[in-house]
Amino acid sequence: HGRRVCKILRSEYQRQCRLYKDFLWIRLQECTQPSSASSQWHQFCVMINSTTEFLWQRTLPFLRRCVPKVNAGPGNDVHTLGNVSLPKQTQQVLSLGPKFATEPRKSPAELLEMVRQVSRRSGAEAERCVSEGVDFLQRHRSSTRTLPVEKTIRYLKDNALNIVPADKEGGFCVLEKTMYLQKASEAIATNFKECKKLSLAKVKTKAMKFIETLKLDGLVHSVAKAEKLSLNMFFSGKTHKDACPFRVIVSEKGSWQQAVARFLQEKLSVLEINDPFRVKNSDEIIEFLKLNNSKRMSTLSVDIKDLYYSIPHDCLLKNVRDCIDSHGATAFQNNAGLSIDNFVELLTMYLTSTYAQWKDMTFIQKQGVCIGSCLAPCLSDIFLATRDKMLHDCLRDTNVLKVFRFVDDFIVFVDCDKESFSASVHKHLTTFAEYLAPLELTHELPEDNFIRFLDIGLHFSSEHVCWAFEPRGNKPLLPFSSAHSKAVKRGIVKSCLSNALSKSCLHLVGRSFDIQVQRLSSAGCQPALLASTAENLLKKPASIPDRIDRKKVAVIPYIHGISHNIKKIGARAGVRVVFNAPEKLSRICKRVNAEDAAVACSKRHQQRFVACKKSVVYSIPLACGKQYIGQTGRCLNERLREHARDVKNKSGSKMIDHIRNCRNCTPALEKTSVLRRCKTQLGREIIEANEIGKSGNS
C-alpha cells in the first residue's frame, strides 16, 4: 500500500513540475524577445536540473538512515577439524557459504564486452546498442566495496590449511593439511583403486580407434578436441557424520570422457524407465498422505550407502539391455545410429575409462559410476528399476501401504500399530536387503513420532498423520547481500513461501509458514519483499510466456548498477538479457587446495619460443622498430609456430604484408611479450584493438 501511495504522489509531483515549466516558458515569451527566450529557457532548465540533483544528494543520506536495517542471521556454520582457529574476518567471509556470490571486478574492456554481447544479438540495432552502452559506461563509477576473498585465500595458504564444502549442511569445513590429505586418501581408497604405469594418452587413442570403428565421426571429433586425458577429483566433508569423512566427487569438464558421456546420455534419455517406487519430488508423497490421512500407519526410511560407487557393471549392463528391449530395440537403434551390442560396448568402454587423477596418481572406481558423472543418475535409475519391480511384487500381499524412492532413499509406509511395528521393520528390512543385494543399506526409524523425508517432515499420531514443509538439513538460505539478481532472490522467497503453503497440512501450515518467514528474515530479506511476494501468491498465476528465441538471449554477469542498465538497452532492441553470478565463494576451495606447481601444456611443441600461456593478447617486436599485436585463445607457442611458418612461406597474416613492404624486416618471435590475458575471444579482440590504437607503431 505504501508503494502505491508513493507512486501516486510521484505522478502528481511530476504533473506539477510539467505545469510550472509550461508557466515558465509562457512567462519568458511574454517578458523577453522570442530570439532570447529559447536560450534563457535552456539556461533555466540546466539550473533546475542541477539544483534538483544537489537537493536530492543532500536528502538521500537522511532517507537512507530512516530505512530500518535488517540484521542477517549468523549464516552458515564454519566447521573446523583439529587444532584450527580462524580470525574473525576469515570466519565472517566463510560463514557466507559456498553459494554466496561476489560482484566480479571487470576492466573497461570487459565491461565493453558485456555491451557487445548484447549488441551482437540485436541485429539492425547493434550500433545504437553500442553507442548507448558506451555512453552509460563513461558515466558510471565502479563500486569500491569488495569482500576480502583474496585475504582469506592467502591466510588459509600461509597457515597450511585446506578447505572443503560441507556435504549436506552447507558452509565450509576447514582443517589442517595433514588431516586433509589423510581423509582424502581414505575416501579414495574406499571406492577407487590406483592404476600404476598407465598411459592416459594411449587410453584416449584406443578409445578413438574404437569409436572410429562405430563410424561416429562427430563423437570422434569431440573426443579428439578435448584436452584433458582424465577426470579431476575434489572432495566434500560429511559434517553430519562423526569424524567428518570425505566424499569423492569427480569433474568431467574438459575431458574426452565427458564427450562420450554426453553422447550416451542423449541416447539413453529416450528410454522410459518403468519404476513403481521412483518419484521426482515430494508432491506424490503428499497426494498419498491426503488420501490416506485417516489410516493407522507408521513408516521407516531405507538408505543405500554409496549407491553410485556400488553398482556392479555386469548387472547394470544387463539392465540397460532389458530397458532397451522394453522400449523397442529397432526404435532405439534408429535413434542412436548404433546396434544394441555396439551401444553397450561403448557404454562399457566409458565405464572402464573414467580415470581420475589426484596428486599425480591415477585412479579408477572399483565398480559403479563416479559421483559427478552426467550418466550416474540415469544408470542408477535403470539399475534400481528392475529391483524395485521385484520388491513391489514381493511387498504386495504384506502390510506395506506404499513405497517411494528418491535417488538412493526409500520411505516405506506400513499399516500397523506400535506393538507390531518392530517385527514389521525387521521383516521388511530383510526383504529389502535380499532384493537390493549386493548394495549396503542403512535405515532410520521415527523419533518421537517424527521422521523427515526429502523436504517434508512427517508427524505421526494415533488418529492421523500431519506433514509440513521442512527442508532436510541445517543449510541456511542464500544471504540477501549475495551478488545475485533480484529475480533469483525473489524466486527463493517465492519458493519458500509457496512450498510452506502447498506442502503442509491444515494443522501445520501456519507454523511452517512462520518458520520460512523467519529463515528468510535471517537471510536478510526485507519485510517489504516478503509482503509483496506473499501478495503475489494470492493472485492468479500469469499465463505462460511465449517461447523465447535463444538467438535473442544474452547472458552477462550481474554487477549492481551496470547489468540492469545494459538490460534496458537490450530490451529496447528486443534482446532478453539474463544475469549469472560467476564469482561464487566455492572457488576458494579450488584456489586453496590446488597445487602451486605450474600446469604443463597439453601440446608437445617442436620449438618453444616463449613460456606456454593461453588466452593472451601478445606483441611481436619487428626489426624496423614496429610491433605486431595479435590475440589467441590457444597456447601462444602454437600461434607463434604458425607465424614462423607464414614467414617461411611468405604468405598468411597481416605481418607478412608488412614484411613485403618493409625491407630487411624480420619478427623476433623469441622476444614476444604478453600484454594482457582474457578468457573470451570478444574480450581479447577489444583489448587487441585498444592496444593497437595506443601503440602508434603497430
XYZ file of C-alpha atoms in Angstrom:
698
model
C 0.000 0.000 0.000
C 2.841 2.387 0.835
C 4.397 1.859 -2.590
C 1.106 2.622 -4.314
C 0.783 5.882 -2.363
C 4.357 6.825 -3.322
C 3.625 6.170 -6.996
C 0.517 8.381 -6.829
C 2.465 11.196 -5.131
C 5.306 10.907 -7.642
C 2.869 11.126 -10.546
C 1.238 14.202 -9.005
C 4.585 15.940 -8.400
C 5.688 15.239 -11.967
C 2.453 16.772 -13.244
C 3.094 19.873 -11.121
C 6.655 20.131 -12.479
C 5.428 19.997 -16.062
C 2.820 22.661 -15.268
C 5.406 25.029 -13.700
C 7.753 24.540 -16.667
C 4.956 25.454 -19.046
C 4.243 28.617 -16.993
C 7.954 29.498 -17.107
C 8.058 29.106 -20.878
C 4.979 31.302 -21.345
C 6.384 33.959 -18.988
C 9.680 34.075 -20.907
C 7.797 34.516 -24.179
C 5.869 37.454 -22.707
C 8.761 39.278 -20.999
C 11.633 38.772 -23.459
C 12.203 38.737 -27.149
C 11.473 35.429 -28.911
C 15.117 35.144 -30.050
C 16.481 35.218 -26.483
C 13.597 33.303 -24.869
C 14.882 29.946 -26.101
C 18.430 30.413 -24.761
C 17.127 31.616 -21.380
C 14.776 28.633 -21.287
C 17.719 26.217 -21.689
C 19.709 28.051 -19.001
C 16.807 27.795 -16.557
C 16.404 24.058 -17.368
C 20.089 23.431 -16.605
C 19.727 25.365 -13.348
C 16.604 23.393 -12.412
C 18.299 20.040 -13.086
C 21.494 20.896 -11.171
C 19.538 22.303 -8.216
C 17.288 19.248 -8.106
C 20.298 16.908 -8.194
C 22.001 18.906 -5.402
C 18.922 18.787 -3.170
C 18.452 15.077 -3.857
C 22.051 14.247 -2.918
C 21.607 16.235 0.311
C 18.343 14.450 1.152
C 19.334 10.897 0.131
C 21.647 10.141 3.129
C 18.868 11.197 5.540
C 16.363 8.926 3.774
C 18.792 6.009 3.860
C 19.231 6.432 7.618
C 15.455 6.193 8.017
C 15.307 2.769 6.367
C 15.356 0.082 9.104
C 18.305 -2.245 8.715
C 17.629 -5.970 8.687
C 20.273 -7.803 10.659
C 21.135 -11.013 8.870
C 21.388 -14.212 10.861
C 24.615 -15.979 11.764
C 24.796 -17.621 8.317
C 26.445 -20.956 7.632
C 28.452 -22.749 10.276
C 32.188 -22.889 9.592
C 33.260 -26.373 10.679
C 36.830 -26.711 11.910
C 38.658 -30.001 12.431
C 41.760 -30.432 14.515
C 43.620 -27.538 16.110
C 42.252 -24.836 13.799
C 41.391 -21.323 14.950
C 40.264 -18.760 12.378
C 40.412 -14.957 12.742
C 37.143 -13.050 12.835
C 37.421 -11.642 9.300
C 38.094 -15.061 7.758
C 35.256 -16.560 9.798
C 32.850 -13.896 8.534
C 33.762 -14.471 4.881
C 33.441 -18.259 5.102
C 30.163 -18.053 7.043
C 28.500 -16.653 3.913
C 28.618 -20.125 2.372
C 29.851 -21.625 -0.918
C 26.916 -20.298 -2.979
C 27.394 -16.679 -1.941
C 28.387 -14.612 -4.975
C 30.602 -11.549 -5.086
C 30.439 -8.921 -7.790
C 33.089 -9.612 -10.434
C 35.574 -6.779 -10.868
C 35.633 -6.038 -14.581
C 38.151 -3.997 -16.536
C 36.864 -1.354 -19.003
C 37.467 -3.803 -21.866
C 35.419 -6.492 -20.102
C 32.579 -4.040 -19.434
C 32.573 -3.111 -23.115
C 32.483 -6.835 -23.900
C 29.211 -7.104 -21.946
C 27.722 -4.374 -24.143
C 28.998 -6.107 -27.277
C 27.422 -9.401 -26.190
C 24.022 -7.709 -26.193
C 24.579 -5.741 -29.405
C 25.581 -8.875 -31.324
C 22.070 -10.251 -30.834
C 20.216 -7.034 -31.647
C 20.571 -7.217 -35.431
C 19.994 -3.838 -37.075
C 20.028 -2.105 -33.659
C 23.649 -3.122 -32.955
C 25.223 0.313 -33.490
C 22.638 2.045 -31.315
C 23.149 -0.522 -28.519
C 26.919 0.008 -28.586
C 26.539 3.796 -28.618
C 24.114 3.829 -25.666
C 26.206 1.285 -23.774
C 29.428 3.267 -24.191
C 27.687 6.488 -23.115
C 26.464 4.777 -19.954
C 29.836 3.176 -19.118
C 31.555 6.562 -19.390
C 29.190 7.992 -16.765
C 29.287 5.011 -14.411
C 31.630 4.751 -11.448
C 32.599 1.274 -10.308
C 31.863 0.243 -6.737
C 34.816 0.170 -4.351
C 33.199 -2.225 -1.855
C 34.777 -5.663 -2.036
C 34.728 -8.746 0.139
C 38.212 -9.746 1.404
C 38.229 -13.044 -0.504
C 41.877 -12.796 -1.570
C 42.968 -12.117 2.019
C 41.039 -15.199 3.125
C 42.745 -17.348 0.488
C 46.190 -16.025 1.458
C 45.535 -16.697 5.153
C 44.497 -20.305 4.520
C 47.517 -20.946 2.289
C 50.017 -19.264 4.612
C 48.795 -21.343 7.568
C 48.817 -24.693 5.690
C 45.047 -25.085 5.913
C 42.709 -26.759 3.454
C 39.011 -26.177 2.908
C 36.155 -28.289 1.519
C 32.408 -27.609 1.224
C 30.126 -29.257 3.766
C 28.151 -32.079 2.161
C 24.587 -31.508 3.407
C 24.694 -28.746 5.998
C 26.121 -26.008 3.793
C 29.064 -23.856 4.734
C 32.726 -24.777 4.695
C 34.912 -27.213 6.579
C 38.461 -26.046 7.404
C 41.160 -28.475 8.523
C 44.924 -28.854 8.652
C 46.728 -30.028 5.533
C 47.909 -33.318 7.056
C 44.368 -34.205 8.113
C 43.048 -33.168 4.684
C 45.484 -35.496 2.909
C 44.677 -38.344 5.302
C 40.897 -38.051 4.907
C 41.194 -37.637 1.132
C 43.348 -40.771 0.877
C 40.878 -42.751 3.000
C 37.939 -41.630 0.857
C 39.756 -42.528 -2.359
C 40.794 -45.944 -1.049
C 37.164 -46.753 -0.203
C 35.823 -46.564 -3.753
C 38.872 -46.278 -6.041
C 41.941 -48.302 -6.915
C 45.257 -46.947 -8.138
C 46.380 -47.654 -11.707
C 50.167 -47.723 -11.955
C 52.203 -47.495 -15.160
C 49.181 -46.428 -17.181
C 49.448 -44.176 -20.227
C 46.359 -41.985 -20.368
C 47.281 -40.854 -23.878
C 47.180 -44.475 -25.071
C 43.789 -44.947 -23.392
C 42.411 -41.988 -25.357
C 43.960 -43.233 -28.608
C 42.455 -46.677 -28.076
C 39.047 -45.144 -27.346
C 39.199 -43.020 -30.516
C 40.052 -46.052 -32.645
C 37.102 -47.952 -31.177
C 34.728 -45.027 -31.813
C 36.022 -44.777 -35.396
C 35.017 -48.408 -35.970
C 31.461 -47.405 -34.942
C 31.533 -44.664 -37.628
C 30.625 -41.917 -35.161
C 32.555 -39.103 -36.841
C 31.033 -36.336 -34.728
C 31.951 -38.097 -31.479
C 35.473 -38.795 -32.771
C 35.916 -35.070 -33.437
C 34.649 -34.147 -29.943
C 36.956 -36.682 -28.271
C 39.966 -35.522 -30.292
C 39.221 -31.885 -29.467
C 39.107 -32.483 -25.683
C 42.355 -31.504 -23.977
C 42.138 -33.356 -20.654
C 43.000 -37.052 -20.547
C 41.362 -37.770 -17.185
C 38.768 -36.574 -14.700
C 39.562 -34.298 -11.771
C 38.880 -35.241 -8.151
C 37.593 -32.976 -5.425
C 36.038 -33.618 -2.027
C 33.212 -32.589 0.274
C 33.037 -33.116 4.018
C 30.249 -35.192 5.580
C 29.926 -32.866 8.561
C 26.667 -34.545 9.627
C 28.627 -37.731 10.451
C 31.151 -38.479 13.165
C 34.794 -37.707 12.319
C 33.610 -35.916 9.140
C 34.661 -38.418 6.441
C 35.149 -37.137 2.895
C 33.049 -37.829 -0.187
C 34.902 -38.159 -3.500
C 33.386 -36.296 -6.457
C 34.785 -36.103 -9.974
C 34.553 -33.388 -12.595
C 34.372 -34.369 -16.261
C 34.775 -30.806 -17.522
C 37.170 -30.558 -20.447
C 37.885 -34.311 -20.615
C 37.272 -36.640 -23.540
C 35.219 -38.840 -21.211
C 32.685 -36.005 -20.967
C 32.127 -36.068 -24.738
C 31.409 -39.818 -24.625
C 29.163 -39.456 -21.556
C 27.105 -36.683 -23.176
C 26.617 -38.837 -26.288
C 25.465 -41.813 -24.197
C 23.231 -39.601 -22.051
C 21.471 -38.211 -25.121
C 20.702 -41.708 -26.419
C 19.596 -43.066 -23.027
C 17.254 -40.120 -22.457
C 14.674 -41.612 -24.871
C 14.183 -44.666 -22.629
C 11.123 -44.751 -20.390
C 12.117 -46.173 -17.009
C 9.173 -48.061 -15.523
C 9.724 -47.921 -11.764
C 6.836 -48.329 -9.268
C 8.724 -46.510 -6.485
C 10.601 -43.652 -8.174
C 9.425 -40.063 -7.565
C 10.865 -36.749 -8.764
C 9.821 -34.731 -5.713
C 7.627 -34.879 -2.624
C 4.365 -33.987 -4.424
C 3.372 -37.632 -4.960
C 4.021 -38.408 -1.295
C 1.773 -35.530 -0.232
C -1.015 -36.740 -2.537
C -0.751 -40.202 -0.949
C -0.943 -38.708 2.549
C -4.037 -36.679 1.640
C -5.840 -39.839 0.510
C -4.679 -41.982 3.451
C -4.601 -39.396 6.205
C -7.050 -41.202 8.471
C -5.356 -44.599 8.226
C -3.305 -46.051 11.056
C 0.255 -46.273 9.826
C 3.893 -45.741 10.588
C 6.977 -45.518 8.447
C 10.668 -46.270 8.091
C 13.348 -44.863 5.831
C 15.910 -47.018 3.984
C 19.077 -45.533 2.502
C 21.567 -47.100 0.059
C 25.146 -46.360 1.061
C 27.355 -45.035 -1.792
C 24.833 -46.043 -4.458
C 26.737 -44.762 -7.494
C 30.010 -46.421 -6.456
C 28.296 -49.733 -5.561
C 26.524 -50.675 -8.808
C 28.055 -53.857 -10.331
C 28.853 -53.358 -14.013
C 27.644 -56.756 -15.232
C 24.182 -56.337 -13.684
C 23.997 -52.732 -14.869
C 24.752 -53.620 -18.499
C 22.150 -56.394 -18.421
C 19.558 -53.971 -17.038
C 20.392 -51.457 -19.778
C 19.779 -54.139 -22.418
C 16.462 -55.082 -20.808
C 15.380 -51.436 -20.675
C 16.220 -51.000 -24.373
C 14.229 -54.136 -25.235
C 11.231 -52.798 -23.301
C 11.459 -49.511 -25.176
C 11.855 -51.184 -28.551
C 15.172 -52.323 -29.972
C 14.509 -51.083 -33.509
C 13.357 -47.632 -32.399
C 16.372 -47.249 -30.108
C 18.848 -48.367 -32.787
C 17.370 -45.945 -35.323
C 17.675 -43.075 -32.854
C 21.174 -43.961 -31.634
C 22.630 -44.893 -35.011
C 24.163 -47.962 -33.349
C 23.250 -51.561 -32.803
C 22.453 -52.537 -29.223
C 25.669 -54.562 -28.940
C 27.785 -51.631 -30.143
C 25.991 -49.226 -27.802
C 26.592 -51.494 -24.801
C 30.255 -51.866 -25.837
C 30.585 -48.070 -25.981
C 28.989 -47.797 -22.529
C 31.356 -50.472 -21.205
C 34.321 -48.604 -22.671
C 33.218 -45.438 -20.883
C 32.686 -47.150 -17.509
C 36.158 -48.703 -17.671
C 37.852 -45.474 -18.824
C 36.764 -42.969 -16.175
C 40.284 -42.466 -14.853
C 40.737 -39.669 -12.323
C 43.970 -38.056 -11.176
C 44.965 -36.744 -7.765
C 48.470 -35.858 -6.569
C 49.999 -37.168 -9.840
C 48.403 -40.565 -9.212
C 45.797 -42.185 -11.456
C 42.738 -43.963 -10.064
C 39.607 -45.646 -11.357
C 36.464 -46.582 -9.445
C 36.320 -50.185 -8.220
C 32.800 -50.536 -9.593
C 29.758 -48.444 -10.398
C 29.766 -44.891 -11.726
C 31.610 -41.877 -10.334
C 29.687 -39.201 -8.449
C 29.792 -36.221 -10.788
C 29.306 -38.195 -13.987
C 26.321 -36.969 -16.015
C 25.389 -40.643 -16.593
C 25.222 -41.586 -12.899
C 21.553 -40.603 -12.220
C 20.207 -42.293 -15.364
C 22.201 -45.518 -14.935
C 21.311 -45.820 -11.243
C 17.598 -45.440 -12.056
C 17.833 -48.155 -14.726
C 19.677 -50.437 -12.294
C 17.210 -49.916 -9.422
C 14.075 -50.106 -11.590
C 14.436 -53.884 -12.007
C 14.902 -54.423 -8.276
C 12.067 -52.048 -7.406
C 9.687 -54.087 -9.572
C 10.652 -57.306 -7.777
C 10.323 -55.576 -4.398
C 6.918 -54.243 -5.386
C 5.665 -57.731 -6.258
C 7.077 -59.176 -3.035
C 5.510 -56.483 -0.800
C 2.118 -56.586 -2.487
C 0.490 -59.008 -0.016
C 2.074 -57.519 3.125
C 1.088 -54.658 5.404
C 3.112 -52.193 3.303
C 0.785 -49.465 2.034
C 3.187 -47.602 -0.243
C 6.901 -47.239 -1.023
C 8.553 -44.167 -2.542
C 12.156 -43.787 -3.719
C 14.133 -40.648 -4.477
C 17.616 -41.487 -5.856
C 19.013 -43.677 -3.023
C 16.413 -43.017 -0.287
C 13.295 -45.148 0.269
C 10.377 -44.333 2.538
C 8.078 -47.233 3.450
C 4.563 -46.637 4.826
C 3.370 -49.579 6.928
C -0.164 -50.316 8.175
C 0.457 -51.435 11.772
C 0.287 -50.291 15.380
C 3.206 -49.524 17.685
C 3.251 -53.021 19.211
C 3.763 -54.827 15.899
C 5.926 -52.142 14.290
C 9.282 -53.603 15.427
C 8.506 -57.027 13.969
C 7.337 -55.448 10.707
C 10.509 -53.359 10.462
C 12.766 -56.397 10.844
C 10.793 -58.343 8.239
C 10.788 -55.541 5.669
C 14.472 -54.692 6.162
C 15.311 -58.344 5.490
C 13.264 -58.202 2.285
C 14.984 -55.002 1.124
C 18.436 -56.432 1.855
C 17.604 -59.580 -0.124
C 16.358 -57.851 -3.266
C 18.871 -54.971 -3.243
C 21.944 -57.134 -2.685
C 24.892 -56.501 -3.023
C 24.091 -52.894 -2.091
C 24.736 -51.899 1.523
C 21.684 -50.492 3.333
C 21.108 -48.308 6.359
C 17.758 -47.389 7.886
C 16.129 -44.734 10.022
C 13.061 -45.007 12.274
C 10.781 -42.228 13.571
C 11.982 -40.441 16.708
C 9.223 -39.040 18.917
C 6.761 -39.976 16.143
C 8.624 -37.749 13.655
C 10.669 -38.527 10.544
C 11.873 -36.345 7.675
C 11.978 -37.339 4.003
C 13.038 -35.041 1.158
C 11.666 -31.589 2.045
C 8.736 -32.633 4.254
C 8.524 -33.656 7.891
C 6.008 -36.341 8.917
C 4.329 -36.233 12.346
C 2.506 -39.460 13.338
C -0.284 -39.726 15.887
C -2.778 -42.428 16.780
C -5.516 -40.759 14.708
C -3.858 -39.206 11.677
C -0.605 -38.110 10.028
C 0.467 -34.478 9.725
C 3.079 -33.172 7.330
C 4.846 -29.853 6.869
C 7.431 -28.305 4.575
C 10.714 -28.783 6.446
C 13.810 -28.930 4.213
C 16.267 -31.596 5.256
C 19.483 -30.482 6.900
C 20.525 -27.252 8.591
C 21.528 -25.418 5.429
C 20.699 -21.674 5.669
C 19.261 -19.776 2.727
C 21.336 -17.693 0.345
C 22.169 -14.354 2.036
C 20.271 -11.443 0.523
C 23.522 -9.480 0.150
C 24.821 -12.022 -2.378
C 25.527 -10.627 -5.856
C 22.623 -12.461 -7.446
C 19.937 -10.677 -9.405
C 16.680 -9.622 -7.757
C 14.839 -12.220 -9.823
C 16.865 -15.002 -8.179
C 16.300 -13.628 -4.679
C 12.592 -13.109 -5.299
C 12.432 -16.656 -6.664
C 13.933 -18.008 -3.427
C 11.360 -16.097 -1.367
C 8.501 -17.283 -3.570
C 9.702 -20.891 -3.439
C 9.928 -20.938 0.370
C 6.547 -19.315 0.963
C 4.653 -21.255 -1.717
C 6.125 -24.585 -0.571
C 5.143 -23.815 3.016
C 1.549 -23.341 1.838
C 1.309 -26.205 -0.654
C 3.396 -28.837 1.145
C 1.907 -28.556 4.625
C -1.294 -29.969 6.062
C -4.008 -27.752 7.536
C -2.785 -28.328 11.100
C 0.831 -27.253 10.474
C 0.613 -24.786 7.583
C 0.713 -21.736 9.869
C 3.764 -22.923 11.791
C 5.555 -23.912 8.576
C 4.866 -20.504 7.005
C 6.187 -18.684 10.091
C 9.364 -20.799 10.055
C 10.027 -19.889 6.410
C 9.458 -16.198 7.128
C 11.959 -16.453 9.976
C 14.508 -18.210 7.714
C 14.108 -15.541 5.035
C 14.427 -12.729 7.576
C 17.588 -14.332 8.957
C 18.989 -14.333 5.412
C 18.492 -10.553 5.248
C 15.284 -10.330 3.185
C 13.393 -7.065 3.660
C 9.844 -7.236 5.096
C 8.570 -5.315 2.050
C 9.874 -8.060 -0.244
C 8.226 -10.767 1.859
C 4.927 -8.870 1.889
C 4.881 -8.206 -1.874
C 5.755 -11.827 -2.650
C 3.019 -13.070 -0.319
C 0.550 -10.766 -2.095
C 1.543 -12.210 -5.464
C 0.875 -15.732 -4.177
C -2.761 -14.764 -3.669
C -3.121 -13.608 -7.268
C -3.909 -15.858 -10.203
C -0.789 -17.240 -11.897
C 0.205 -15.347 -15.018
C -0.070 -17.005 -18.395
C 2.979 -18.866 -19.655
C 5.030 -16.527 -21.881
C 5.699 -17.402 -25.472
C 8.821 -19.368 -26.234
C 11.783 -17.032 -26.490
C 14.169 -17.165 -29.424
C 17.531 -18.253 -27.988
C 19.329 -16.165 -30.586
C 17.817 -13.111 -28.890
C 19.105 -14.005 -25.400
C 22.367 -12.680 -23.945
C 23.918 -13.835 -20.654
C 26.068 -11.357 -18.735
C 27.408 -11.320 -15.147
C 25.374 -9.441 -12.565
C 27.049 -6.201 -11.465
C 24.964 -3.783 -9.428
C 24.268 -0.555 -11.293
C 25.626 -1.839 -14.613
C 23.847 -5.031 -15.601
C 20.325 -3.606 -15.264
C 21.167 -0.606 -17.441
C 22.635 -2.867 -20.123
C 19.488 -4.983 -19.832
C 17.333 -1.908 -20.538
C 19.427 -1.111 -23.611
C 18.963 -4.672 -24.856
C 15.221 -4.636 -24.138
C 14.760 -1.632 -26.427
C 16.388 -3.698 -29.200
C 14.296 -6.803 -28.499
C 17.102 -8.703 -26.732
C 16.402 -10.533 -23.480
C 19.336 -10.181 -21.080
C 19.820 -12.825 -18.376
C 22.178 -12.440 -15.410
C 24.520 -15.033 -13.941
C 26.721 -14.997 -10.847
C 30.117 -16.452 -11.842
C 32.152 -15.380 -8.793
C 30.920 -17.685 -6.002
C 32.825 -18.362 -2.785
C 33.023 -22.050 -3.706
C 36.037 -21.064 -5.831
C 38.001 -20.650 -2.583
C 38.243 -24.457 -2.282
C 39.872 -24.844 -5.681
C 42.245 -21.918 -5.140
C 43.390 -23.117 -1.713
C 43.591 -26.868 -2.367
C 45.261 -26.620 -5.793
C 48.953 -27.348 -6.026
C 51.219 -24.377 -6.733
C 53.103 -26.273 -9.432
C 52.652 -24.861 -12.939
C 50.236 -26.763 -15.147
C 52.043 -28.444 -18.023
C 50.994 -27.538 -21.551
C 48.941 -30.203 -23.320
C 50.866 -29.593 -26.568
C 54.311 -31.017 -27.259
C 55.970 -28.166 -29.126
C 58.809 -28.917 -31.512
C 60.086 -25.392 -30.889
C 59.216 -23.445 -27.758
C 59.596 -19.720 -28.441
C 58.346 -18.410 -25.060
C 56.723 -19.758 -21.906
C 53.420 -21.501 -22.624
C 50.381 -19.309 -21.957
C 46.807 -19.405 -23.201
C 44.161 -16.766 -23.911
C 46.509 -13.812 -24.347
C 46.984 -10.610 -26.314
C 50.622 -10.576 -27.435
C 53.170 -8.279 -29.081
C 55.916 -9.388 -31.515
C 58.746 -6.842 -31.953
C 59.905 -6.251 -35.544
C 63.388 -5.329 -36.763
C 62.159 -1.980 -38.116
C 61.105 -0.858 -34.637
C 57.418 -1.522 -35.024
C 55.439 -4.329 -33.411
C 52.765 -6.821 -34.419
C 49.878 -7.116 -31.948
C 47.588 -10.146 -32.044
C 45.470 -12.402 -29.851
C 44.922 -16.141 -29.440
C 42.913 -18.445 -27.213
C 45.294 -21.363 -27.791
C 48.818 -21.799 -26.478
C 50.946 -18.815 -27.506
C 53.694 -21.095 -28.856
C 51.186 -22.711 -31.216
C 50.311 -19.294 -32.669
C 53.992 -18.306 -32.928
C 54.686 -21.545 -34.802
C 52.050 -20.500 -37.323
C 53.687 -17.064 -37.638
C 57.068 -18.723 -38.251
C 55.515 -20.894 -40.949
C 53.895 -17.849 -42.593
C 57.238 -16.010 -42.621
C 58.912 -19.019 -44.205
C 56.188 -19.423 -46.851
C 55.799 -15.639 -47.277
C 52.007 -15.827 -47.034
C 49.373 -15.634 -44.342
C 48.791 -12.905 -41.753
C 48.985 -9.111 -41.940
C 52.534 -9.304 -40.641
C 53.623 -10.811 -43.974
C 52.149 -7.820 -45.835
C 54.271 -5.526 -43.672
C 57.420 -7.618 -44.248
C 56.916 -7.398 -48.017
C 56.695 -3.603 -47.889
C 59.457 -3.126 -45.306
C 62.881 -4.255 -46.496
C 65.049 -6.413 -44.221
C 62.279 -6.559 -41.598
C 62.050 -9.758 -39.563
C 59.961 -10.652 -36.485
C 61.732 -11.527 -33.215
C 59.410 -14.362 -32.191
C 61.585 -15.301 -29.189
C 61.051 -11.803 -27.726
C 57.259 -11.959 -27.870
C 55.649 -10.379 -24.808
C 52.196 -10.872 -23.302
C 50.242 -7.619 -22.998
C 47.026 -8.841 -21.384
C 45.160 -12.052 -20.622
C 41.450 -12.621 -21.228
C 39.449 -15.860 -21.406
C 36.893 -14.791 -24.017
C 37.626 -14.118 -27.685
C 35.476 -10.985 -27.792
C 37.311 -9.552 -24.797
C 40.693 -10.267 -26.393
C 39.608 -8.624 -29.645
C 38.591 -5.464 -27.748
C 41.900 -5.396 -25.860
C 43.789 -6.038 -29.104
C 42.108 -3.084 -30.836
C 42.804 -0.851 -27.825
C 46.495 -1.838 -27.693
C 46.884 -1.232 -31.431
C 45.351 2.220 -31.021
C 47.617 3.097 -28.067
C 50.899 1.805 -29.504
C 51.134 4.067 -32.555
C 53.844 1.843 -34.065
C 51.964 -1.365 -34.807
